[in-house]
Amino acid sequence: TFMQSSGSICEQSCLTALKIGIDISILLMHNDEAGVGRAVKESGISREKIWITSKLWPTEYGESKTLEAIDKILEHMQLDLFTSQPAILWVHDVYGKVRALGISNFDANDEVFEKIMIESRVKPAVLQIECHSYAQRLAIRDKVKPYGIHITCWFLLGGAMSNGALFSLYPINSQGHSKSPVQIILRWHIQGDFSVIPGASNLDYIKENIAIFDFELNNKKMEQICSLNKEKRFFNVTQEEVEKMVWNTDIRTEWIEDIG
């Protein structure tokens, strides 16, 4: 739901996604939780069958803050507590509310990652990072592999910052499948055992994104796309810019839309 322009658009795109079998990843700083909650209710799909991934902002880490932030996520979505098997946060117990724990973008600092892996009682199940054919992130993938941490890819299509660079590459835009370059990219990720979170609000794009399970890329095509790796990321910001974005953003005190 990244960069959804309004709660109603978020609701409609999530509703379309749910009805065709796509689970939801929400980026809480864009105030999309209320729209997600309405879509879940309107879909008529049992809550237990829907996987929702949300995030805690760094300003919400800490003894009392984390539990409060999780409760606020649920309140804003107006959904039942997460069901299935309970997990334990590495800071405190959150029984019944969280199915699994993950980390996002903990790939820039080895010290922080190692501290988490040494001190946490429950290891992260997932790491979300920028990952695509130009930046296949081989080093971080090797680092997390011994822990059994699964990689989820964002910016897998390159994002706006890439100016569509990935779509013009030969192995991706070559003929041989009645599929679009987007679908070729998504299929390459799926066959590579990644999970993917392509953002979309256009209903046709959402449907295009999931229409990738009726074909496979052969070994040659997979190898050709793998050979594109330059470890060239498209989302390039300085550490100072990241810190300013994190610590100057109070994401839960003001909400754009009424969640009632």
XYZ file of C-alpha atoms in Angstrom:
260
model
C 0.000 0.000 0.000
C 3.028 2.299 -0.306
C 2.155 5.816 -1.532
C -1.608 5.248 -1.705
C -3.021 8.734 -2.151
C -6.096 8.357 0.060
C -7.841 5.995 2.430
C -10.586 5.242 -0.089
C -8.075 4.328 -2.802
C -6.225 2.150 -0.322
C -9.481 0.440 0.614
C -10.416 -0.260 -3.005
C -6.986 -1.544 -4.017
C -6.800 -3.815 -0.950
C -10.299 -5.116 -1.612
C -9.338 -6.027 -5.192
C -6.131 -7.659 -3.983
C -7.882 -9.743 -1.337
C -10.529 -10.991 -3.749
C -7.903 -12.313 -6.164
C -5.717 -13.837 -3.487
C -3.077 -11.249 -2.568
C -2.206 -10.606 1.068
C -1.442 -7.096 2.295
C 1.682 -5.273 3.367
C 1.022 -1.833 4.801
C 3.455 1.004 5.397
C 2.022 2.645 8.478
C 3.574 6.091 8.027
C 1.180 6.689 5.135
C -1.883 6.327 7.343
C -3.342 3.447 5.376
C -4.390 1.177 8.226
C -8.035 2.317 8.352
C -8.516 1.647 4.626
C -6.968 -1.797 5.012
C -9.315 -2.635 7.867
C -12.394 -1.616 5.906
C -11.270 -3.708 2.925
C -10.774 -6.783 5.100
C -14.275 -6.465 6.505
C -15.893 -5.767 3.146
C -14.118 -8.677 1.443
C -16.110 -11.217 3.444
C -12.990 -13.384 3.703
C -12.354 -15.014 7.066
C -9.827 -12.984 9.060
C -7.782 -16.128 9.734
C -7.137 -16.515 6.001
C -5.685 -13.027 5.532
C -2.055 -12.209 6.269
C -1.399 -8.555 7.062
C 2.132 -7.243 7.467
C 2.544 -3.970 9.310
C 5.568 -2.228 10.807
C 6.706 -0.500 13.944
C 8.486 2.807 13.463
C 11.853 3.151 15.273
C 10.310 5.752 17.590
C 7.977 2.987 18.824
C 10.688 0.622 20.049
C 10.823 0.156 23.810
C 9.185 -1.464 26.802
C 5.859 0.373 26.925
C 5.921 1.837 23.426
C 5.872 -1.386 21.417
C 2.826 -2.953 23.016
C 0.955 0.335 22.743
C 1.917 0.701 19.066
C 0.685 -2.814 18.220
C -2.634 -2.114 19.922
C -2.943 1.130 17.949
C -2.359 -0.706 14.669
C -5.248 -3.021 15.500
C -7.408 -0.130 16.679
C -6.853 1.851 13.499
C -7.673 -1.177 11.360
C -10.584 -2.026 13.685
C -9.813 -5.696 13.294
C -9.715 -8.608 15.682
C -6.374 -9.455 17.184
C -4.148 -11.538 14.961
C -4.894 -15.200 15.451
C -2.989 -18.428 14.808
C 0.158 -19.260 16.745
C 1.356 -16.584 19.157
C 4.860 -15.216 18.851
C 7.089 -13.393 21.317
C 8.504 -9.995 20.510
C 12.211 -9.721 21.259
C 11.356 -6.871 23.636
C 8.284 -8.256 25.369
C 5.510 -10.823 25.097
C 2.677 -10.111 22.679
C 0.750 -13.354 22.839
C -2.058 -13.785 20.337
C -1.442 -10.552 18.435
C 1.446 -11.360 16.142
C 1.900 -14.404 13.935
C 5.508 -13.829 12.995
C 8.240 -11.265 13.465
C 10.378 -9.674 10.820
C 12.825 -6.833 10.318
C 12.978 -4.293 7.531
C 16.134 -2.677 6.157
C 18.388 -4.012 8.914
C 21.054 -4.495 6.283
C 23.207 -1.377 6.585
C 24.789 -2.073 9.961
C 26.322 -5.435 10.847
C 26.546 -4.509 14.530
C 22.813 -3.881 14.846
C 21.922 -7.072 12.988
C 24.278 -9.198 15.067
C 22.923 -7.687 18.291
C 19.400 -8.691 17.302
C 20.473 -12.217 16.423
C 22.427 -12.678 19.660
C 19.998 -11.123 22.113
C 16.539 -11.912 20.720
C 14.642 -14.862 22.118
C 12.684 -15.280 18.894
C 14.698 -14.715 15.735
C 13.221 -12.687 12.865
C 11.488 -14.870 10.288
C 11.720 -12.319 7.472
C 13.987 -9.533 6.278
C 12.526 -6.914 3.928
C 15.129 -5.228 1.717
C 15.420 -3.528 -1.636
C 16.138 -6.386 -4.007
C 15.867 -6.635 -7.789
C 17.850 -7.861 -10.765
C 20.272 -4.885 -10.603
C 20.791 -5.245 -6.832
C 20.428 -8.906 -5.911
C 21.910 -8.332 -2.452
C 24.056 -11.458 -2.421
C 26.049 -10.519 0.687
C 23.043 -9.909 2.942
C 21.329 -13.024 1.602
C 24.381 -15.079 2.553
C 24.469 -13.427 5.987
C 20.879 -14.305 6.903
C 20.814 -17.754 5.315
C 22.263 -19.617 8.349
C 19.415 -18.221 10.440
C 16.716 -19.380 8.024
C 15.532 -15.804 7.497
C 13.342 -15.378 4.435
C 13.912 -12.444 2.066
C 11.005 -10.217 1.046
C 11.779 -7.766 -1.754
C 10.679 -4.171 -2.067
C 11.515 -1.924 -5.029
C 11.584 -5.163 -6.989
C 10.388 -3.255 -10.072
C 12.923 -0.499 -9.466
C 10.539 2.138 -8.155
C 10.123 5.619 -9.598
C 13.792 6.364 -8.921
C 14.843 3.823 -11.554
C 12.943 5.537 -14.394
C 11.883 2.105 -15.608
C 15.458 0.906 -16.090
C 14.680 -2.757 -15.432
C 11.898 -2.958 -18.014
C 14.204 -2.266 -20.957
C 16.772 -4.969 -20.175
C 17.064 -7.752 -22.736
C 16.300 -10.844 -20.668
C 13.312 -9.106 -19.116
C 11.699 -7.508 -22.165
C 12.552 -10.259 -24.652
C 9.768 -12.107 -26.385
C 9.149 -15.754 -25.647
C 6.354 -15.440 -23.122
C 3.012 -13.763 -23.568
C 3.818 -11.868 -20.393
C 4.795 -8.309 -19.589
C 8.227 -7.279 -18.263
C 6.574 -6.731 -14.865
C 5.339 -10.308 -14.837
C 8.752 -11.612 -15.926
C 10.373 -9.737 -13.040
C 7.830 -11.006 -10.525
C 8.183 -14.556 -11.791
C 11.981 -14.389 -11.487
C 11.608 -13.385 -7.843
C 9.096 -16.123 -7.077
C 11.230 -18.818 -8.711
C 14.179 -17.476 -6.736
C 12.287 -18.228 -3.491
C 11.757 -14.580 -2.625
C 8.470 -13.095 -1.592
C 7.480 -9.799 -3.147
C 5.496 -6.698 -2.207
C 4.818 -4.710 -5.387
C 2.831 -1.592 -4.586
C -0.202 -0.872 -6.753
C -3.460 1.043 -6.626
C -4.405 0.612 -10.295
C -6.777 -2.343 -10.412
C -5.422 -3.621 -13.729
C -1.878 -3.586 -12.352
C -2.971 -5.502 -9.268
C -4.500 -8.205 -11.454
C -1.413 -8.235 -13.683
C 0.822 -8.750 -10.664
C -0.807 -11.994 -9.617
C -1.113 -13.484 -13.122
C 2.309 -15.122 -12.875
C 1.485 -18.655 -11.825
C 0.572 -20.053 -15.230
C 4.124 -20.048 -16.634
C 7.749 -20.646 -15.625
C 11.061 -19.167 -16.679
C 13.513 -21.766 -17.948
C 16.992 -22.118 -16.475
C 18.576 -20.049 -19.233
C 16.224 -17.121 -18.646
C 16.741 -17.306 -14.893
C 20.527 -17.273 -15.372
C 20.337 -14.361 -17.824
C 18.448 -12.245 -15.318
C 20.808 -13.279 -12.512
C 23.723 -12.121 -14.669
C 22.355 -8.553 -14.622
C 23.421 -8.059 -11.022
C 25.457 -4.899 -10.408
C 24.556 -4.479 -6.728
C 23.184 -1.136 -7.878
C 20.413 0.124 -5.624
C 17.864 2.673 -6.789
C 16.756 3.897 -3.365
C 19.809 5.900 -2.338
C 19.571 8.194 0.652
C 22.187 9.261 3.157
C 22.242 8.091 6.764
C 21.473 11.690 7.775
C 18.379 11.728 5.570
C 17.186 8.435 7.034
C 17.638 9.665 10.600
C 15.778 12.896 9.827
C 12.897 10.947 8.287
C 12.692 8.577 11.270
C 13.083 10.886 14.227
C 11.235 13.918 12.845
C 8.130 11.915 11.966
C 5.430 11.461 14.598
C 3.315 8.963 12.748
C 0.551 8.142 15.192
C -0.399 11.400 16.905
C -2.212 12.849 13.904
C -4.367 10.819 11.519
C -5.517 12.133 8.188
C -8.835 10.351 8.102
C -11.487 9.445 10.626
C -11.222 5.766 11.508
C -14.589 5.650 13.223
